[in-house]
Coordinates of C-alpha atoms in Angstrom, one line a residue:
Chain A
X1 CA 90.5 125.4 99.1
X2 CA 94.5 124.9 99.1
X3 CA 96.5 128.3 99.2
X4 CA 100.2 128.5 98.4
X5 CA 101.2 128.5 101.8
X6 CA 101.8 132.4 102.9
X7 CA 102.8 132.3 106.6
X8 CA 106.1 129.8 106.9
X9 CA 108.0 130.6 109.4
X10 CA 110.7 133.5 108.4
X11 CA 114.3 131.7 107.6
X12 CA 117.5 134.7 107.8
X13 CA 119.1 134.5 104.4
X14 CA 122.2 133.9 106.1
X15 CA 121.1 130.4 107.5
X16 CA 119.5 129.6 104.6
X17 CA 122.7 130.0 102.6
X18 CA 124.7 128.8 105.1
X19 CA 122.2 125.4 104.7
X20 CA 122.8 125.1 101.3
X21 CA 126.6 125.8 101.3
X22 CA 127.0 123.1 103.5
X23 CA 124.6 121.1 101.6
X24 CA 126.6 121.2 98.3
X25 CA 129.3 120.3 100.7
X26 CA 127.8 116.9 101.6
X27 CA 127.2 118.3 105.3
X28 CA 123.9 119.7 107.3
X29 CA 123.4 122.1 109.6
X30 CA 123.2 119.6 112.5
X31 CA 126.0 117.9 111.7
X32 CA 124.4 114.9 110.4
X33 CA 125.0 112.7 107.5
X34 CA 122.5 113.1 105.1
X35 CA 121.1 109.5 105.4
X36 CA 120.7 109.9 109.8
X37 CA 117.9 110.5 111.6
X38 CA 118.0 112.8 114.5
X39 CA 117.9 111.5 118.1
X40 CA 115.0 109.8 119.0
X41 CA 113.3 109.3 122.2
X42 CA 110.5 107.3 123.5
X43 CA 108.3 107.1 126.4
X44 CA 105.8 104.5 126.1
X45 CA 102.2 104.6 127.9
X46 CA 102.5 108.4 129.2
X47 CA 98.6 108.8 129.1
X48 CA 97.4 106.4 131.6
X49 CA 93.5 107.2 131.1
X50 CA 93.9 106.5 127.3
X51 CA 93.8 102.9 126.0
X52 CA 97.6 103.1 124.8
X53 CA 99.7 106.3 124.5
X54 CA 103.7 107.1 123.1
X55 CA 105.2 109.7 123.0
X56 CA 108.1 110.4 120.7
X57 CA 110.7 113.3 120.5
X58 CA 112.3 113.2 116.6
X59 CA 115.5 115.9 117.5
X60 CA 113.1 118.7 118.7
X61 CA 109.6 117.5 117.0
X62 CA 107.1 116.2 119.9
X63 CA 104.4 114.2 119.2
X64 CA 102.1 112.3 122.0
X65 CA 99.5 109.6 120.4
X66 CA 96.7 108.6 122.4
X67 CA 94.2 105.9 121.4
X68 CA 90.6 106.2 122.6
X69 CA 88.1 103.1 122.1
X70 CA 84.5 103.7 122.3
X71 CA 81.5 101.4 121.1
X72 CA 79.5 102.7 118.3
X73 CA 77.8 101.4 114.6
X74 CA 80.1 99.6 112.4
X75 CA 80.6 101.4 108.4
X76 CA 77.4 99.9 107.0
X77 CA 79.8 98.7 104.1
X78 CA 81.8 97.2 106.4
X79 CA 79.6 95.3 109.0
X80 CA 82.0 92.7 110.7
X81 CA 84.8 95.0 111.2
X82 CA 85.6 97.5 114.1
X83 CA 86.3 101.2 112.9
X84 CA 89.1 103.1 112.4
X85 CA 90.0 106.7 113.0
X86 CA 93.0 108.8 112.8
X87 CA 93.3 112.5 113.3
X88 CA 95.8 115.1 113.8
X89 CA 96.0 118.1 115.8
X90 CA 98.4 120.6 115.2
X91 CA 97.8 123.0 118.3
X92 CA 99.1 127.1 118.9
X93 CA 101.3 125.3 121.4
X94 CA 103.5 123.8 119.0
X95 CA 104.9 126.6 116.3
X96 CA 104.2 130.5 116.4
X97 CA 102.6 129.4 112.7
X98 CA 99.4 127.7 114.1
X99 CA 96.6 129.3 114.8
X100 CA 94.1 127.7 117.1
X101 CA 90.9 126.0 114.6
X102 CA 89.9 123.1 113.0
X103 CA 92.6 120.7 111.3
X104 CA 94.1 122.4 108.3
X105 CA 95.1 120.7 105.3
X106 CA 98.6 119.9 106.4
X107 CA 97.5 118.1 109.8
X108 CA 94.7 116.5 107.2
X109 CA 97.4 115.2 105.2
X110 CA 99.2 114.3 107.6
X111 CA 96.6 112.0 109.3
X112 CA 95.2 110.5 106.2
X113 CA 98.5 109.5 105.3
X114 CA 98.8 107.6 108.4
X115 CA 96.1 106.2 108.0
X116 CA 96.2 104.7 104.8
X117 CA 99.5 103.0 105.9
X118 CA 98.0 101.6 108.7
X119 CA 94.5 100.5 107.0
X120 CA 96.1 99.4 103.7
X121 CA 98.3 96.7 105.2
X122 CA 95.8 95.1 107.7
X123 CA 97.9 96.0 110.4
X124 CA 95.1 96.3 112.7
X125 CA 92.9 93.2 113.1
X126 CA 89.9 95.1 112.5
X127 CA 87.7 92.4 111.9
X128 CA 88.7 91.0 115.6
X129 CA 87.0 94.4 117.0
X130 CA 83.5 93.6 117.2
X131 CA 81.0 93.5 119.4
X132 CA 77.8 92.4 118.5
X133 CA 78.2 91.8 114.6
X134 CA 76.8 94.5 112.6
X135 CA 75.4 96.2 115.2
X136 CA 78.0 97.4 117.6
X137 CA 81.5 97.8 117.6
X138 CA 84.7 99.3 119.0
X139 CA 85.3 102.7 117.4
X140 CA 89.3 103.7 117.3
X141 CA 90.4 106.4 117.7
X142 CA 94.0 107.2 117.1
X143 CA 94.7 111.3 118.2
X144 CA 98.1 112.7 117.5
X145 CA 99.1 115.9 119.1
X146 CA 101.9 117.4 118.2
X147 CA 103.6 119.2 121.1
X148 CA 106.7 120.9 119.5
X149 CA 107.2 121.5 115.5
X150 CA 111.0 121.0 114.0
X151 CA 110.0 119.4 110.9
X152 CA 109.2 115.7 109.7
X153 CA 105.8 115.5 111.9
X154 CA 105.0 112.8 109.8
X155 CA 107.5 109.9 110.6
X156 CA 107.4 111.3 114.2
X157 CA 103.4 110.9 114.2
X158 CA 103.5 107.1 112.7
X159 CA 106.3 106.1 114.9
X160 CA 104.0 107.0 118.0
X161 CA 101.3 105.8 117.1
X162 CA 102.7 102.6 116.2
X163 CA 104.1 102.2 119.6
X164 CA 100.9 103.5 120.9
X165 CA 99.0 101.1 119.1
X166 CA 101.3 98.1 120.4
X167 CA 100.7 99.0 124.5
X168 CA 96.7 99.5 123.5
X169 CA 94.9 97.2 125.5
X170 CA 91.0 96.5 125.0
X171 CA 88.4 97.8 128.2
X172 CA 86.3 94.9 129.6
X173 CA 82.5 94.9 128.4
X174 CA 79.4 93.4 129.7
X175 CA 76.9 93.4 127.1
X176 CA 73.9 93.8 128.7
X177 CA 71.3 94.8 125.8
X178 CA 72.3 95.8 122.4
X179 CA 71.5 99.1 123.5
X180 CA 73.4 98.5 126.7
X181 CA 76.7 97.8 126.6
X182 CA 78.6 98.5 129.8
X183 CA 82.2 99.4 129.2
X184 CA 85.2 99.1 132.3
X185 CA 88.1 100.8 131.8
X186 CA 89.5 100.0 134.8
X187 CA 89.8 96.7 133.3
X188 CA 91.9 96.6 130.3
X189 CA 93.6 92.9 129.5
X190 CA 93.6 92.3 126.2
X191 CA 96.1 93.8 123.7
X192 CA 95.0 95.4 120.8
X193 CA 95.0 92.8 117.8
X194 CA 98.1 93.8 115.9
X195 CA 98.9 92.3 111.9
X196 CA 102.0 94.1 111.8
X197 CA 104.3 97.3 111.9
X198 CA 104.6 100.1 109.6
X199 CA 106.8 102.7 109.7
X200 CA 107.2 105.8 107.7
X201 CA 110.7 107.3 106.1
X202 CA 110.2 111.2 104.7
X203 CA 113.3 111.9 102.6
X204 CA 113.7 115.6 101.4
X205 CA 114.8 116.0 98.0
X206 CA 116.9 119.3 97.1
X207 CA 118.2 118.7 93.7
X208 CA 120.1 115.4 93.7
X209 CA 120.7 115.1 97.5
X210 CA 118.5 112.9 99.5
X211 CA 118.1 114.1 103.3
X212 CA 116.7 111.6 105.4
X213 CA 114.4 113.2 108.3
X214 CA 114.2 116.8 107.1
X215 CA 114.4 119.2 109.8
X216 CA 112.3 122.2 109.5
X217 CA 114.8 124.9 108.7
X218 CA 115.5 122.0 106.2
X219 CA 111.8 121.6 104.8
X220 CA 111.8 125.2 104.3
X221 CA 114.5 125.3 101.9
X222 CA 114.3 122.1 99.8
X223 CA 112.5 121.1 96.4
X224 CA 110.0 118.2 97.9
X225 CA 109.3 115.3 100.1
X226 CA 108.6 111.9 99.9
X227 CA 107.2 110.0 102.2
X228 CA 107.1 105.8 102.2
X229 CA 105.6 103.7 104.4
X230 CA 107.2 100.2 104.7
X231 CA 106.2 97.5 106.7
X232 CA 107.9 95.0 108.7
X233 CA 108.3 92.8 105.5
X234 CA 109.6 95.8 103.3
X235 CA 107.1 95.9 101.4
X236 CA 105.8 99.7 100.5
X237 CA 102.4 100.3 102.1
X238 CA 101.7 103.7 101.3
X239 CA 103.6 107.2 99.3
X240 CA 103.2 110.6 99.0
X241 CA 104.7 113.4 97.4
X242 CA 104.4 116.9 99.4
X243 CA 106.0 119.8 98.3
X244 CA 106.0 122.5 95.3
X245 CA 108.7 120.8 93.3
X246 CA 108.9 118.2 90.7
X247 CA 111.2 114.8 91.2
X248 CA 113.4 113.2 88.5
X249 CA 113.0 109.3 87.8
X250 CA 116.4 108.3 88.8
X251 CA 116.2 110.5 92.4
X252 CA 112.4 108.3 93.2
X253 CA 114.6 105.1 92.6
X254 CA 117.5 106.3 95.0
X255 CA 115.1 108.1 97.6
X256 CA 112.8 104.4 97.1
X257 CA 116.4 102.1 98.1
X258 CA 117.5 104.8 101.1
X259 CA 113.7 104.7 102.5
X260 CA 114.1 100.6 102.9
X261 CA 117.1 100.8 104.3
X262 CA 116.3 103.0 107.1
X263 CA 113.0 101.8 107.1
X264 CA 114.8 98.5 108.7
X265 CA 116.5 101.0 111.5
X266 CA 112.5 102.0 112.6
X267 CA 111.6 98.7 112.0
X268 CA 114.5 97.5 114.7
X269 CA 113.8 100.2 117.2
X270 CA 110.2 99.4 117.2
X271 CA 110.9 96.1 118.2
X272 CA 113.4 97.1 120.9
X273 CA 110.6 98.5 122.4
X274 CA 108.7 95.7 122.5
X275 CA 111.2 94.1 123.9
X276 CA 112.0 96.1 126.7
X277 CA 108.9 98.4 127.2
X278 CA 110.4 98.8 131.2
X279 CA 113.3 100.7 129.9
X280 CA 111.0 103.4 127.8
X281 CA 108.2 103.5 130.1
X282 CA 108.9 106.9 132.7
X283 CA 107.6 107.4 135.9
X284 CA 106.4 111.4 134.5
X285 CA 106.6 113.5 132.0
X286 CA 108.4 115.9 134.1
X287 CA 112.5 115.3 132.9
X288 CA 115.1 116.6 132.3
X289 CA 116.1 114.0 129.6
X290 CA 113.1 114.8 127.5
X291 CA 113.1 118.8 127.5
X292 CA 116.4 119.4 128.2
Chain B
X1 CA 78.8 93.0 97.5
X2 CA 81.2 90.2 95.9
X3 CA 84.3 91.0 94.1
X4 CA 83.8 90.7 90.4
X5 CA 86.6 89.2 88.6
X6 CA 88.8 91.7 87.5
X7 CA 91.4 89.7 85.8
X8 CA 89.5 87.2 83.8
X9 CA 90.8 84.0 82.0
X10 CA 92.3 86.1 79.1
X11 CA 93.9 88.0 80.4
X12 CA 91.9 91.3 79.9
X13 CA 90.4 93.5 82.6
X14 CA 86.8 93.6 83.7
X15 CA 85.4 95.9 80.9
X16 CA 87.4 94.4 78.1
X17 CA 90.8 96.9 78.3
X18 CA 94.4 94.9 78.3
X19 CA 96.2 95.8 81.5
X20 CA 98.4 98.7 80.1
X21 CA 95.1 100.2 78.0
X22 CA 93.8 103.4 79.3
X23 CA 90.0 104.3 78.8
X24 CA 88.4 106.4 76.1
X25 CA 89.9 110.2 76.4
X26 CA 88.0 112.7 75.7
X27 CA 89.1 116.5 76.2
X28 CA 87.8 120.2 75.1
X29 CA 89.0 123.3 75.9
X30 CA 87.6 126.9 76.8
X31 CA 84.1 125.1 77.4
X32 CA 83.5 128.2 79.7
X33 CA 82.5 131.8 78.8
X34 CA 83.3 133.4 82.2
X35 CA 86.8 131.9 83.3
X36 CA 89.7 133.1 81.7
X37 CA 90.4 128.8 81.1
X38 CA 88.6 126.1 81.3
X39 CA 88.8 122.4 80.2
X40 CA 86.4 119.3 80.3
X41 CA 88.5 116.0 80.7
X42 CA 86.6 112.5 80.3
X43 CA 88.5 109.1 81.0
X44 CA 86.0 106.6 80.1
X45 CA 82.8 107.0 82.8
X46 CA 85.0 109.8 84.8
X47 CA 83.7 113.5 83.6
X48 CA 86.0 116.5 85.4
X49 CA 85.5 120.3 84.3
X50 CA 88.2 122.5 85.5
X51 CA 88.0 126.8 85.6
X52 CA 91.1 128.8 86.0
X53 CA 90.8 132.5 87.0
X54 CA 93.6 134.8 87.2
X55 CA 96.4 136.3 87.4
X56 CA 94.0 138.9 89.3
X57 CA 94.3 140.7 92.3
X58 CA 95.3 139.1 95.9
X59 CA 92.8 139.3 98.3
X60 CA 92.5 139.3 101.5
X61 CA 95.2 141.3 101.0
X62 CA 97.9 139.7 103.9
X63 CA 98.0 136.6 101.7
X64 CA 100.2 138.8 99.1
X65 CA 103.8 137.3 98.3
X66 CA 105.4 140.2 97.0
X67 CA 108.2 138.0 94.6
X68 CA 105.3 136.0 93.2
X69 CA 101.4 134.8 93.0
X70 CA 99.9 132.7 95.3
X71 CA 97.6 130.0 94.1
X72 CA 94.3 128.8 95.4
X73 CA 93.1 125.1 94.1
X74 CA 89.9 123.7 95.0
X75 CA 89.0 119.9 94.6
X76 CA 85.7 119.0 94.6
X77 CA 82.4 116.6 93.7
X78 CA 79.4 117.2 93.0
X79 CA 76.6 115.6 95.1
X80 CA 75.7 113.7 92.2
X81 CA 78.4 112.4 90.9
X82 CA 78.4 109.0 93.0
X83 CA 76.1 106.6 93.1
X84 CA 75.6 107.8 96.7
X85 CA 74.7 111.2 96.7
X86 CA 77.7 113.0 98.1
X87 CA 78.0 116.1 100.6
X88 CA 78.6 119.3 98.8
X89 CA 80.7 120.1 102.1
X90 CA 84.1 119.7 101.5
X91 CA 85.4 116.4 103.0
X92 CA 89.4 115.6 104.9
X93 CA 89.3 113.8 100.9
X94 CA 88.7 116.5 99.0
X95 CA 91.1 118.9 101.1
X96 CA 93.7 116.9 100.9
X97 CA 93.6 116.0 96.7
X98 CA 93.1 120.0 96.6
X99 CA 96.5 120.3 98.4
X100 CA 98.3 117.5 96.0
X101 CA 96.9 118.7 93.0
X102 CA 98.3 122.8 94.2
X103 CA 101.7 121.0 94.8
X104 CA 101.5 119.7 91.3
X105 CA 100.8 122.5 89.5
X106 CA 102.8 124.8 91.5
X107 CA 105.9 122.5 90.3
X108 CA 105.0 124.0 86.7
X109 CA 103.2 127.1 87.1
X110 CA 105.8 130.6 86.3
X111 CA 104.1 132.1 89.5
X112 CA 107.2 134.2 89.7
X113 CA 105.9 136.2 86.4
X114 CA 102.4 137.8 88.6
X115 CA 104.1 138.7 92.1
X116 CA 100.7 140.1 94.5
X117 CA 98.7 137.9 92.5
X118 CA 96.1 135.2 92.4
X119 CA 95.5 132.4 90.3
X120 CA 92.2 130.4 90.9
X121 CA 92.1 126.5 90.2
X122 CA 88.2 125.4 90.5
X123 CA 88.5 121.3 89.7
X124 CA 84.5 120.4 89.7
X125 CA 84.1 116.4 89.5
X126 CA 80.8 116.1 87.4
X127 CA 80.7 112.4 87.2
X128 CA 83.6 109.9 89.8
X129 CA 84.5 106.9 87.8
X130 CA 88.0 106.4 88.8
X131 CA 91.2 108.8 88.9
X132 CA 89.2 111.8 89.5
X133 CA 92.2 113.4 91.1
X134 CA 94.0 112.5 87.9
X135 CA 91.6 113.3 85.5
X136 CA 91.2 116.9 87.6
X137 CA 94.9 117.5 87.4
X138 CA 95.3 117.0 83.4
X139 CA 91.9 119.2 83.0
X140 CA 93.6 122.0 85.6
X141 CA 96.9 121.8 83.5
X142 CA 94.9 122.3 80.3
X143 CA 92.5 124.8 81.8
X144 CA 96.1 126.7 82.9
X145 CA 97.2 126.7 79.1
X146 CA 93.9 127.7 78.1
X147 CA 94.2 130.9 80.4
X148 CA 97.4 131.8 78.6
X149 CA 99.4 131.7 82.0
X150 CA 103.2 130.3 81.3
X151 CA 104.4 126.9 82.2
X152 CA 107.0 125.0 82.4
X153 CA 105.5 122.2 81.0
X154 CA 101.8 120.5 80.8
X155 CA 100.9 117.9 83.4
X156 CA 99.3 114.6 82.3
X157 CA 97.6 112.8 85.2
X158 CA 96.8 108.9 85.4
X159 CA 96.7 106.7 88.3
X160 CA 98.2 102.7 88.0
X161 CA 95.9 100.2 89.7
X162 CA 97.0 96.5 91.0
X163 CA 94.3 94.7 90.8
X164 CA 94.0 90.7 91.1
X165 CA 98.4 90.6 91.0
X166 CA 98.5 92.8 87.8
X167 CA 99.5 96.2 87.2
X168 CA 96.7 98.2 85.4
X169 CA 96.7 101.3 83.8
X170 CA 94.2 104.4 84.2
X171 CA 92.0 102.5 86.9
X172 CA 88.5 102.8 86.6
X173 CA 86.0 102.8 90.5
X174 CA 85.2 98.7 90.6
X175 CA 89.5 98.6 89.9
X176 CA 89.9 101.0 92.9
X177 CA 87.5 99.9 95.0
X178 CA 88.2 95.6 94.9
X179 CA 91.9 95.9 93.9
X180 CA 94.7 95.7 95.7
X181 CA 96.5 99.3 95.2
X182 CA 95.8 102.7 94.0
X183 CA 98.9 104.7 92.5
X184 CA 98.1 108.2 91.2
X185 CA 100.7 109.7 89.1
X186 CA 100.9 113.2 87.5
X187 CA 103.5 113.2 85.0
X188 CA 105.5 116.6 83.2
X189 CA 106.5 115.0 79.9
X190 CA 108.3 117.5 78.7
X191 CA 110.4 117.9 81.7
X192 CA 110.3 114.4 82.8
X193 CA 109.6 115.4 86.1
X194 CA 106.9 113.7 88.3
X195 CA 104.8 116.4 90.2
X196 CA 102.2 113.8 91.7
X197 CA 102.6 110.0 93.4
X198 CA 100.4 109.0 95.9
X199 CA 100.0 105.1 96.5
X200 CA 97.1 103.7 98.3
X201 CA 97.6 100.1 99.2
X202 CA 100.2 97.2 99.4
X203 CA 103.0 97.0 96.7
X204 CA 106.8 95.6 96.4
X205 CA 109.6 97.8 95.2
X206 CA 109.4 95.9 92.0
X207 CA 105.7 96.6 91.3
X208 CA 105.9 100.7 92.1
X209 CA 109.0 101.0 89.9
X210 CA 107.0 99.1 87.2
X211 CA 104.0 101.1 88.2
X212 CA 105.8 104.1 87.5
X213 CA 106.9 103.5 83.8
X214 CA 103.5 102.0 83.0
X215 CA 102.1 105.3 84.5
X216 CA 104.6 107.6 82.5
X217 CA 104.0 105.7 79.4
X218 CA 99.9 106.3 79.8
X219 CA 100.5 110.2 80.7
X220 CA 102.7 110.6 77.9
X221 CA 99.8 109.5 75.3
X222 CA 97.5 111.7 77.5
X223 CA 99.8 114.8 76.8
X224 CA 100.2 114.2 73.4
X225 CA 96.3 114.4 73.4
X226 CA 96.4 117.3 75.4
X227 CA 98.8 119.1 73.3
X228 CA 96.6 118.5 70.2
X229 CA 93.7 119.6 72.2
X230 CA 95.3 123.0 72.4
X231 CA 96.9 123.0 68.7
X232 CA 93.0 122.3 67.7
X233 CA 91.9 125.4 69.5
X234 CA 94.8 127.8 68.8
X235 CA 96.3 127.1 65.3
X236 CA 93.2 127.4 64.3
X237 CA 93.0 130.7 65.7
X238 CA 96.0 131.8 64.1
X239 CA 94.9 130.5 61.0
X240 CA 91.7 132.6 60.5

């Protein structure tokens, strides 16, 4: 059952005000422009042990991704393809709002939105994950933890596990029997078969104003959020509308021309990556330049 | 299985309908003695029967907001409502349509009115055909009217479909399940305000703006049948 949410965190009224003084004002709190994203930084392959791992600091939000392959059964509807799972932990650590249980329907949402943008598209070659057709393949798990909570988990989760998806590379196996499938992770050669990259772009909506990358003293005072997820060819690959207000016609068009725009930023950022993965990939997680 | 045509040669969709048709509507309200509103939505094959309870008392009792009520909204399909029997536990699915469909209502609901109070959504999906979450949203609305709670406005819910390269209104399950894109839409009419918009599946910019007015113009004949729904019921009332 969905409740109206009762335990946000507390925002002074001062701050709050002061928000939307500066708001009408064309300013934010941060001192951004309403179409920038905060700072973002990226540490690529962090997790040694998993198959492929990011993490990715949005302004204060923290997410780590880890992907995890194991063999199992395909979906019996779907026989020749490997198996797809994304799920989202939003643990105590992260916001004195948690509370330590199973997923609630925010960390649900969450990772069944990513996952629709990532399924819907083909941008994993699912099909190129089998083992032993209709019998066994690899089972993917994609885990995002978030770490630290300062609004807009959702384009902080997609973006890592995008990049965690990219530096996933596939253990060794040596099918024995069907019932035998030896699997060597200390082996890991082949990249993950990619179709392409999809970003998201959350826009907050607070009357007519369109805030790229919500912050969370900022998601606690606006109308709504939409969410898009673009891929790499611009077209839209997934939406959703969160939040307790209603949106006008003419503010979905703007928010819909803003989203592709900066969905081009993500898009070129992602690819810098790829390009230089040595410059993003850290010796520990232990530095200055990530908490500090 | 194969995918059936869904587009065939003249144009018309897999059961007949042209692409902007929506299905058969059927609606009733206060089908149900012991809520204080109910509502029973059909759209076409898709059967939804929706209970509203409340404004009445908050409990446990931290969940109170003391400047208005809280509401609790419950998704949810009956075992035998697909052709494979589903769970009765509550799947990531159905928490997360619960959570949209709150959202929605919550953008039209005077909660401010009841402050310490609780108003119950119970959304039971008696038969899945297509745009359950839809057909559950414009039943809740209704069920919400029925129980005399003020509103801004109703909400009319109808999903747009792609399927074979067209744009489709009021999808139907073989549309969703072989077409290209889902696009769920709940619609305030009155207020021309959209309280719903989910999209599941691959479209260009073109094709969601054009989804969107297709969708609008569906939920607005939806709300006009919802608001004669009610007029039925009440005027009638009045009348006596």
């Amino acid at each position: 059952m969905s409740t109206t949410p009762t335990k946000q965190p507390v925002i002074p009224t001062i701050k709050r005000e002061t928000i939307l003084r500066l708001l009408k004002r064309g300013e934010r709190i941060d001192g951004r422009k309403f179409e920038d994203y905060r700072n973002i930084w990226i540490a690529v392959n962090p997790i040694p042990k998993a198959e492929g791992s990011a993490l990715v600091k949005l302004g204060n939000t923290t997410v780590v991704t880890g992907i995890k392959l194991e063999i199992g059964a395909p979906y019996s509807d779907r026989p020749y393809e490997g198996v797809l799972q994304v799920h989202a932990e939003f643990v105590p650590l992260a916001s004195p709002t948690f509370e330590p249980g199973p997923p609630d329907e925010d960390a649900i949402e969450v990772a069944r939105v990513i996952d629709r943008s990532l399924r819907e598209p083909h941008a994993i070659r699912l099909e190129d994950l089998v083992i032993i057709p209709t019998k066994k393949v690899w089972i993917l798990f994609n885990d995002l933890y978030l770490l630290d909570h300062d609004g807009n988990i959702l384009d902080a989760g997609m973006l890592s596990s995008m990049l965690a998806l990219n530096f996933t590379k596939i253990p060794s196996v040596v099918v024995e029997a069907e019932d035998n499938i030896i699997i060597n992770r200390e082996q890991k050669e082949k990249p993950l078969p990619l179709n392409l990259n999809v970003v998201t772009i959350t826009i907050g909506v607070f009357e007519e104003n369109l805030l790229v990358d919500p912050s969370l003293d900022e998601e606690l005072i606006i109308d709504s959020r939409i969410t898009f997820a673009v891929d790499e060819n611009g077209r839209i690959v997934g939406l959703q509308k969160t939040g307790m207000k209603g949106i006008k016609q003419e503010t979905f068009e703007a928010a819909l021309d803003l989203a592709l725009r900066k969905a081009k930023e993500l898009h070129e950022l992602i690819g810098k990556v790829l390009n230089n993965p040595q410059n993003y990939t850290k010796p520990s997680l232990a530095l200055e330049e990530l908490w500090g | 299985m194969e995918k059936p045509v869904l587009i065939r040669e003249d144009g018309l969709r897999h059961d007949g309908r042209k692409p902007g048709e929506l299905r058969p509507i059927r609606m009733e309200v206060g089908v149900l003695k012991n809520s204080d509103g109910s509502a029973i939505v059909e759209y076409g094959g898709t059967k939804v029967i929706a209970a509203v309870y409340g404004p009445r008392e908050t409990y446990p009792k931290h969940l109170i907001l003391p400047d208005r009520a809280i509401i609790r909204c419950r998704y949810h399909m009956s075992p035998f409502s697909t052709s494979e029997r589903k769970s009765p536990a509550p799947s990531r699915r159905e928490i997360e349509l619960s959570k949209v469909i709150r959202e929605a209502l919550e953008a039209v609901v005077f909660t401010e009115l009841f402050p310490r109070t609780t108003i119950d959504i119970f959304i039971e999906v008696l038969q899945a055909d297509g745009g359950t979450r839809t057909a559950g949203l414009t039943a809740a609305s209704l069920a919400l009217a029925d129980a005399g709670i003020p509103m801004r406005d109703l909400v009319a819910g109808v999903a747009v479909g792609k399927v074979d390269g067209v744009l489709v209104l009021d999808i139907d399950e073989v549309e969703d399940e072989y077409g290209e894109a889902d696009m769920p839409v709940g619609y305030a009419a009155g207020i021309d305000e959209i309280v719903l918009l989910q999209l599941n599946g691959v479209m260009t910019k073109d094709e969601v703006l054009e989804g969107i007015k297709l969708a609008k113009k569906g939920a607005e004949h939806i709300y006009k049948v919802m608001k004669e729904t009610l007029y039925k019921k009440y005027l009638k009332a009045l009348e006596s």
